[in-house]
CSV table of C-alpha atoms and ligand atoms in Angstrom, one decimal:
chain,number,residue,atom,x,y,z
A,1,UNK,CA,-12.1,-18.2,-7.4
A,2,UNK,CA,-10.9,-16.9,-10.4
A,3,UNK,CA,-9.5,-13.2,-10.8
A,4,UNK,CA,-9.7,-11.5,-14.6
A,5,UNK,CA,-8.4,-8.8,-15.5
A,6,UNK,CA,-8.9,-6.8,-18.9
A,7,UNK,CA,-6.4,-4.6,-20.1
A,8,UNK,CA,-6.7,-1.2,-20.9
A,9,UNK,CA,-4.5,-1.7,-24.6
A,10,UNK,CA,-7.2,-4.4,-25.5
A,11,UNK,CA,-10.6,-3.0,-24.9
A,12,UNK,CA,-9.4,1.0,-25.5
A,13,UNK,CA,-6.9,2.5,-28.2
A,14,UNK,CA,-4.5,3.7,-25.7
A,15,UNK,CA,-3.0,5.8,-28.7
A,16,UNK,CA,-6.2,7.8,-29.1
A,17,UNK,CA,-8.2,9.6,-26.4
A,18,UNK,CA,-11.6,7.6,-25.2
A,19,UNK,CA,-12.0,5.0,-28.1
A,20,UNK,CA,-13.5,1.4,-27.0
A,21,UNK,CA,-12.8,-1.1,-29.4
A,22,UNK,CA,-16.6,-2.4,-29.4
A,23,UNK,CA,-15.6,-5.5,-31.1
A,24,UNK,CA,-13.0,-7.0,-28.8
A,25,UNK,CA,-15.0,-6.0,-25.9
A,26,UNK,CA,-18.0,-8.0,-27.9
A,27,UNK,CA,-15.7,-11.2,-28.1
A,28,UNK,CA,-14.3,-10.7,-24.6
A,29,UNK,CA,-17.9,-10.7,-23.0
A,30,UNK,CA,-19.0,-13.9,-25.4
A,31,UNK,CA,-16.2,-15.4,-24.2
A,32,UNK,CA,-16.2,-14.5,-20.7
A,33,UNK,CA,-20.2,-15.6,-20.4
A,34,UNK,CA,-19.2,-19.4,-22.2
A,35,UNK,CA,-16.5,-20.0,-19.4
A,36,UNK,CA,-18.7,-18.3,-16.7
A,37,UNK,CA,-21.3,-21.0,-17.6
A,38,UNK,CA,-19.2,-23.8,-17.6
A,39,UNK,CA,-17.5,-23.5,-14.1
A,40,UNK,CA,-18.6,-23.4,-11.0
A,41,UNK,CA,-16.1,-20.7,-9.5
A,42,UNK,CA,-16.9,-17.5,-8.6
A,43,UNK,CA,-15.6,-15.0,-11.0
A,44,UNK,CA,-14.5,-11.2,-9.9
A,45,UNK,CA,-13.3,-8.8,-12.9
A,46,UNK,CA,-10.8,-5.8,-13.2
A,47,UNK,CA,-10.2,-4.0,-16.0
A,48,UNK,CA,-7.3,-1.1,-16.5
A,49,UNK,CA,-8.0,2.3,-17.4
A,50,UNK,CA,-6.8,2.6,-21.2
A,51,UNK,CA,-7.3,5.8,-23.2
A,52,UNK,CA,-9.8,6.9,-20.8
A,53,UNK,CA,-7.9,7.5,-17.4
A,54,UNK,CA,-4.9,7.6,-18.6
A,55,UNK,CA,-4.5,10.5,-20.5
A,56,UNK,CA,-6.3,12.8,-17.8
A,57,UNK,CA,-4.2,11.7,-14.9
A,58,UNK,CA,-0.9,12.3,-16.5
A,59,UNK,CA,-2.2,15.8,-17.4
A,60,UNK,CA,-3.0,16.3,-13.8
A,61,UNK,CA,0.0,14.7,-12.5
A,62,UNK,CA,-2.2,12.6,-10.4
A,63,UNK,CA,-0.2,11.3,-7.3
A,64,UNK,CA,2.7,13.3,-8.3
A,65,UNK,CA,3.8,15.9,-5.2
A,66,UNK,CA,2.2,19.3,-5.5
A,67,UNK,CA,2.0,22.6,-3.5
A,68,UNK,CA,-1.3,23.4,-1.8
A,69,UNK,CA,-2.2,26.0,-4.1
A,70,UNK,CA,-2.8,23.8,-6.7
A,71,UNK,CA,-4.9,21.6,-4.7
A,72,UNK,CA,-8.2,22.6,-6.5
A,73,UNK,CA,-6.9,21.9,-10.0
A,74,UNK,CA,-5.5,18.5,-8.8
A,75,UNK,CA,-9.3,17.8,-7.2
A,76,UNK,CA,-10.6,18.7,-10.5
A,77,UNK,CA,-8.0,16.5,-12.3
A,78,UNK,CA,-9.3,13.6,-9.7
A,79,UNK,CA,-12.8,13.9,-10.6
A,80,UNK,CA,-12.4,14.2,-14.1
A,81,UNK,CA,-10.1,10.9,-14.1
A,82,UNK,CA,-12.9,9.3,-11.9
A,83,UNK,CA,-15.9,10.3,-14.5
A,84,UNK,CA,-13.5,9.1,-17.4
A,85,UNK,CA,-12.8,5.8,-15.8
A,86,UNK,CA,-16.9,5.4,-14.5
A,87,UNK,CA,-17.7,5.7,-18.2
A,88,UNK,CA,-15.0,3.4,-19.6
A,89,UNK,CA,-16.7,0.7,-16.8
A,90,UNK,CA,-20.6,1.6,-17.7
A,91,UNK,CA,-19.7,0.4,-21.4
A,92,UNK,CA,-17.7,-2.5,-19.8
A,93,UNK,CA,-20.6,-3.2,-17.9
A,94,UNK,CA,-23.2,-2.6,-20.4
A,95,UNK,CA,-21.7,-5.2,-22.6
A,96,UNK,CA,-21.5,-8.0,-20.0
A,97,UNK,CA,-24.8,-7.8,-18.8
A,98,UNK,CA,-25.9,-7.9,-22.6
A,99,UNK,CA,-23.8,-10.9,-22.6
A,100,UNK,CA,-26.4,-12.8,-19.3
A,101,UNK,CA,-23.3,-11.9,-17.1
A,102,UNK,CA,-24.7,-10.8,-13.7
A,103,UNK,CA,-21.9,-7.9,-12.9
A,104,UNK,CA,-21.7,-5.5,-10.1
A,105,UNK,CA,-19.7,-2.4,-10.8
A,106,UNK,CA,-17.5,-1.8,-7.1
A,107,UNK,CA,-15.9,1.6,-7.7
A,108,UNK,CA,-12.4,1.6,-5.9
A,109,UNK,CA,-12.8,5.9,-5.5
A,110,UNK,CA,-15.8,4.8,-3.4
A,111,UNK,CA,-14.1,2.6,-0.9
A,112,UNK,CA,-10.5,2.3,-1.2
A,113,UNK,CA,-8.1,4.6,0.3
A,114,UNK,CA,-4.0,4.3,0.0
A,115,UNK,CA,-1.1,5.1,1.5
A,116,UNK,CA,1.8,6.2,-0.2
A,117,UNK,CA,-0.1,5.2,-3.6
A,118,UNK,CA,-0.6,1.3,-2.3
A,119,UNK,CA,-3.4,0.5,-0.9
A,120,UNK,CA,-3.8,0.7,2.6
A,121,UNK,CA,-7.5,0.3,3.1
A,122,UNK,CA,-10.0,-2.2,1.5
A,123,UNK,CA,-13.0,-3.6,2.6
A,124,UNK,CA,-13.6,-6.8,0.9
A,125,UNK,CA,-16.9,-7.8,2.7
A,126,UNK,CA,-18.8,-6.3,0.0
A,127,UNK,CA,-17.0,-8.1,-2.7
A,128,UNK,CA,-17.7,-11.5,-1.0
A,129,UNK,CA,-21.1,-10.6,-0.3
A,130,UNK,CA,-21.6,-10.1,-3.8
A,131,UNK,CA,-19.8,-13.4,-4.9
A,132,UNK,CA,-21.9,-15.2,-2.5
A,133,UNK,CA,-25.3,-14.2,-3.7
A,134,UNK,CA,-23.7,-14.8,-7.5
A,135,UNK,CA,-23.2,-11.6,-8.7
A,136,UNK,CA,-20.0,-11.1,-10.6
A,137,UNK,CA,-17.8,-7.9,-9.1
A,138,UNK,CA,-16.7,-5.7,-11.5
A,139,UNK,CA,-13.7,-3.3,-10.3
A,140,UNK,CA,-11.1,-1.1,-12.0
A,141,UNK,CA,-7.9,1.1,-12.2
A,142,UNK,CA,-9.0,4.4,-10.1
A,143,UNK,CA,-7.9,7.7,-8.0
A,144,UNK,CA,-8.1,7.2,-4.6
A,145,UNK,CA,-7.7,9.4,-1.2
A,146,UNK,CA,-4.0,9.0,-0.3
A,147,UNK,CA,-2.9,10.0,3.1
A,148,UNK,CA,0.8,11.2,2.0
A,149,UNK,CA,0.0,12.3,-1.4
A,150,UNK,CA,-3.1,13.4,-1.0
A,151,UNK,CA,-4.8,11.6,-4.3
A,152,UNK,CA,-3.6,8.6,-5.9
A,153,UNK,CA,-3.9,6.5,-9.4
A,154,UNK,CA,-3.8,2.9,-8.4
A,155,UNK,CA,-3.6,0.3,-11.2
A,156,UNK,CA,-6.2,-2.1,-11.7
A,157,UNK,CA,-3.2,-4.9,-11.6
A,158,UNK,CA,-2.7,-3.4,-7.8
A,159,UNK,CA,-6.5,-4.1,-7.4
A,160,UNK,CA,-6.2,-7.5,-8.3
A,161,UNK,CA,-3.2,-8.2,-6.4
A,162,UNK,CA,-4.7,-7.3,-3.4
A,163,UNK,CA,-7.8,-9.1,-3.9
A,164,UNK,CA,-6.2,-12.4,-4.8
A,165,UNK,CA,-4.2,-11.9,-2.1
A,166,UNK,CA,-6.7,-11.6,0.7
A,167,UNK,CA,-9.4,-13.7,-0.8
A,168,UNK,CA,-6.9,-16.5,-2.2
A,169,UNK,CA,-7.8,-16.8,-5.8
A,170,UNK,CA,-6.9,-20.1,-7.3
A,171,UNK,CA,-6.8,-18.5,-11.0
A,172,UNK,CA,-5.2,-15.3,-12.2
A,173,UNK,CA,-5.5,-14.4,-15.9
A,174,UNK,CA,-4.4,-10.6,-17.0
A,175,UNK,CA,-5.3,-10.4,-20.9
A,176,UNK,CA,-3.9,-7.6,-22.8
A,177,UNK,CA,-2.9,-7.1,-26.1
A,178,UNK,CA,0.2,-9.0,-26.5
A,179,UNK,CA,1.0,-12.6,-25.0
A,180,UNK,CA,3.0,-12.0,-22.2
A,181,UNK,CA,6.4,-10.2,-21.0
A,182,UNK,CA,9.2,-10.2,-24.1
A,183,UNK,CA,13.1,-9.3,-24.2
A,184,UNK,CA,11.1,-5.8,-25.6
A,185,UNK,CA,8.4,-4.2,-26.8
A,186,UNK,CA,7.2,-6.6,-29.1
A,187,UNK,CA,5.0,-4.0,-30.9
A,188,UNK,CA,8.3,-2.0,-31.9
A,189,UNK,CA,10.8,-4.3,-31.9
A,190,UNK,CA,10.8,-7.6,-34.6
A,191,UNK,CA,13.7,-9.2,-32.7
A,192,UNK,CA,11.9,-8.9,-29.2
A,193,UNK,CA,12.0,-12.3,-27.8
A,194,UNK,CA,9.0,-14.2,-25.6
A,195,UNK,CA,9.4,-14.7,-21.9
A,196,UNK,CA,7.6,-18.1,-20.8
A,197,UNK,CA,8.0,-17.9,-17.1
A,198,UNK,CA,9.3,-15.0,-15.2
A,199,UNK,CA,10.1,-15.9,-11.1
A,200,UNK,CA,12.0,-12.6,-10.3
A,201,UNK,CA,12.5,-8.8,-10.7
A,202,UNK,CA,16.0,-10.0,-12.3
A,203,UNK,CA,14.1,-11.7,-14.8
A,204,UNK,CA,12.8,-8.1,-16.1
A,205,UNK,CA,15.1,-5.4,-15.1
A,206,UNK,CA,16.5,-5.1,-18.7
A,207,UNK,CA,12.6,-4.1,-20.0
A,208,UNK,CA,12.2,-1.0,-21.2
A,209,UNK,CA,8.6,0.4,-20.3
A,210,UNK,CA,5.4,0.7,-21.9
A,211,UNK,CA,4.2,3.6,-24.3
A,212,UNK,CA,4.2,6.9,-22.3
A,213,UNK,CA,0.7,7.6,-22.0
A,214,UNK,CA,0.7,4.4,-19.1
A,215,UNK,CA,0.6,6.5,-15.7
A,216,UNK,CA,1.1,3.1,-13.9
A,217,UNK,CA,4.0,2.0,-15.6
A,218,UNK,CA,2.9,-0.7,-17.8
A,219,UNK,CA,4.1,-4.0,-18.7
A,220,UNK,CA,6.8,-3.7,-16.1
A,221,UNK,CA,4.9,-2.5,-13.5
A,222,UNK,CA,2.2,-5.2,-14.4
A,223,UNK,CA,4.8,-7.9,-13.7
A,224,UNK,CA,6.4,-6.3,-10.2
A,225,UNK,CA,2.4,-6.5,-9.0
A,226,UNK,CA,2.5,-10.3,-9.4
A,227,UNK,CA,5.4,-10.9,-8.5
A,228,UNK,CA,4.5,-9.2,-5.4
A,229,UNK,CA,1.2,-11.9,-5.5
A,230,UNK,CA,3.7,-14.4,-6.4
A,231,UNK,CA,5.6,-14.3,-3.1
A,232,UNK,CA,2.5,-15.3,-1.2
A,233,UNK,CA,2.5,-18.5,-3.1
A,234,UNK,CA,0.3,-17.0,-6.1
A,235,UNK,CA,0.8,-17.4,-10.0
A,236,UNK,CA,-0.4,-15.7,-12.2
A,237,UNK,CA,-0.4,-15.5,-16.2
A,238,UNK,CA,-0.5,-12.8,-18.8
A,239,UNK,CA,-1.9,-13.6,-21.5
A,240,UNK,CA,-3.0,-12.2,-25.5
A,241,UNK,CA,-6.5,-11.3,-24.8
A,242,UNK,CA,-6.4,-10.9,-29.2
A,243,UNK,CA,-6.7,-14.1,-29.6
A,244,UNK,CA,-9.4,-15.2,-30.3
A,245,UNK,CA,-10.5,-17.9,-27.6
A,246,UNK,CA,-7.7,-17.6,-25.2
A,247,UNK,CA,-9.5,-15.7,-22.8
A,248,UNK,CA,-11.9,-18.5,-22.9
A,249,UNK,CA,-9.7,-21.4,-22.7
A,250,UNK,CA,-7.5,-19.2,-19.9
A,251,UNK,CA,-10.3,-19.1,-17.7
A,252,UNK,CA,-11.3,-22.7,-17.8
A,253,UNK,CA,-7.9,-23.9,-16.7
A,254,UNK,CA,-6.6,-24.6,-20.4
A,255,UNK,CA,-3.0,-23.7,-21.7
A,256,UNK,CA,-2.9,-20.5,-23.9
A,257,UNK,CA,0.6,-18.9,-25.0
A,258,UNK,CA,1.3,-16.5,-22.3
A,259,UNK,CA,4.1,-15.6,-20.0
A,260,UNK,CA,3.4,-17.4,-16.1
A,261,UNK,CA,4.9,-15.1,-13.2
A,262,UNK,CA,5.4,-17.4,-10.3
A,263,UNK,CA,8.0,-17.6,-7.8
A,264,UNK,CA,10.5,-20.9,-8.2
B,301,ATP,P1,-4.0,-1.0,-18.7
B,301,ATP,O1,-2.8,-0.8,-17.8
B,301,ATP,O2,-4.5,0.3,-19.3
B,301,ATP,O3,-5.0,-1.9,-18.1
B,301,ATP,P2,-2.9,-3.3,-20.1
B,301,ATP,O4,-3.1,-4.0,-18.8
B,301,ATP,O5,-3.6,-3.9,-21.3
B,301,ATP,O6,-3.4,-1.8,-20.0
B,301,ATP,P3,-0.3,-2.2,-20.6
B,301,ATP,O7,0.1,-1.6,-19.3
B,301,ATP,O8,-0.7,-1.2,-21.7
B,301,ATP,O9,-1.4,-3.3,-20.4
B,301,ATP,O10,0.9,-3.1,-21.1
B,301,ATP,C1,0.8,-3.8,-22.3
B,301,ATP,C2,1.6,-3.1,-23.4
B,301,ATP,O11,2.9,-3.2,-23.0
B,301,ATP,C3,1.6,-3.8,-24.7
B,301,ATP,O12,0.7,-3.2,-25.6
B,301,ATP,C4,3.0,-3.7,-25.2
B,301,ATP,O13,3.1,-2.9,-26.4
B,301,ATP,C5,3.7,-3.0,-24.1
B,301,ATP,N1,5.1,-3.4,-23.8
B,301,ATP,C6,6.2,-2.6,-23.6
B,301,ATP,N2,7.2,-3.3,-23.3
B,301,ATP,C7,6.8,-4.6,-23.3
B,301,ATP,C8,7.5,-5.9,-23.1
B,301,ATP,N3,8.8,-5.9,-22.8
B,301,ATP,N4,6.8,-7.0,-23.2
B,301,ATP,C9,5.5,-7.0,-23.5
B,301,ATP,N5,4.8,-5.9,-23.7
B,301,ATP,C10,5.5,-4.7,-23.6
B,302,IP8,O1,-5.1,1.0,-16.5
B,302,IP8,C1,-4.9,3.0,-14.2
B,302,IP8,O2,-5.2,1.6,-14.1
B,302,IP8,P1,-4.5,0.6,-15.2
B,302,IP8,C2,-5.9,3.8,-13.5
B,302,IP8,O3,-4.9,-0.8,-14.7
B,302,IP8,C3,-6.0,5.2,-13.9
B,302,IP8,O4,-3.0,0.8,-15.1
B,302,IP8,C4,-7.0,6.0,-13.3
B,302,IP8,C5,-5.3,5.8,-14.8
């Protein structure tokens, strides 16, 4: 099985509220569709949240601590991260099945629920239903039902570290919009240098994190997900979902500049 995820920086503008870039998501389903009918594998997709869940959950503070007076506000901030989010996956999904790609869009909100903002409980009988018939599961970055917090965001990188980890996927590719984990922000910093491999939380504690409209933390807390999947024996690469063919190549088993997170 192979786990994909899309990144929110590559199909949205993260810097801009609600903007799909129509052309990468173009390439990405052309690209997705070639490999997807050259393997065999099943195929489940997860894509992050971008400049459409993003910017209403840290308005709302979703799964910060809050007094139960606001409660209704923070329900309203929940459902109008879960509409945002729905639409961002309809256009997602729109494209793929323009592309021949037989998707099923799983909500998390719908089924998931977490504990302390991880998630607790997960039914994956659907998912492999699905994969058995064919069908290719489409899931995503969401707020779900928390039993301490009350609502949760959970990343669609904690998604797909929970899936691989119960359902054993034999191929992990994350594509976002920069090839891997550097020294720094390689978007603001010219002397950031490329990380190949990383095989610990040492390996990344010096990182400085992503642009502040991120609610999940993320390149570094994209890497502390699998390296959470790594310590069940699972690697995983990131890779630059810009370029064009990588995602291709990735997901046929081919080398593409990236940075592998694997345990030694
Ligand atoms: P989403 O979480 O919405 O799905 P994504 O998976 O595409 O998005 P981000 O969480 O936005 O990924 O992380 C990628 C971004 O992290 C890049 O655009 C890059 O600018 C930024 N970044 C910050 N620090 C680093 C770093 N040290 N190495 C690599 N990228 C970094
Ligand atoms: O974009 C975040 O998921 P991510 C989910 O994968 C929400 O980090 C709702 C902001």
């Amino acid at each position: 099985m192979i786990i994909l995820k899309i990144g929110g920086s590559i199909i949205t503008n993260k810097d801009s509220q609600r903007e799909v870039d129509t052309s990468s998501l173009k390439r990405i389903a052309s690209e997705i569709k070639r490999s997807f009918d050259n393997s065999s594998k099943e195929l489940i997709i997860v894509h992050g949240a971008g400049s459409f869940g993003h910017p209403p959950a840290k308005k709302y503070q979703i799964g910060q601590p809050f007094e139960m007076k606001d409660y209704l506000e923070k329900r309203i901030g929940f459902a109008e991260v879960q509409n945002e989010v729905k639409k961002l996956n309809s256009i997602i999904c729109e494209s793929l099945i323009e592309h021949g790609i037989p998707v099923i869009a799983i909500p998390p909100s719908s089924f998931i629920t977490s504990h302390n903002k991880r998630i607790y409980d997960f039914d994956l009988n659907l998912i492999k239903t699905y994969l058995s018939e064919g069908f290719v599961p489409v899931l995503f970055g969401d707020v779900v039902i928390d039993d301490e917090v009350k609502i949760a965001v959970i990343s669609g990188d904690q998604v797909l570290q929970y899936i691989a980890k119960f359902l054993k996927s034999d191929r992990i590719v994350l594509g976002t919009d920069v090839a891997g984990v550097y020294t720094k922000n390689p978007k603001t910093h010219d002397d950031a240098v490329h990380i190949d491999e990383v095989n610990s939380i040492e390996d990344i504690k010096f990182l400085e994190s992503t642009t502040n409209v991120d609610v999940t933390g993320g390149m570094v807390g994209k890497v502390k997900e699998l390296l959470d999947l790594a310590d069940y024996g699972i690697s995983s690469e990131i890779i630059n979902a810009n370029e064009e063919g990588a995602i291709a190549k990735a997901l046929q088993g081919m080398k593409v500049n990236g940075t592998k997170i694997c345990r030694k």
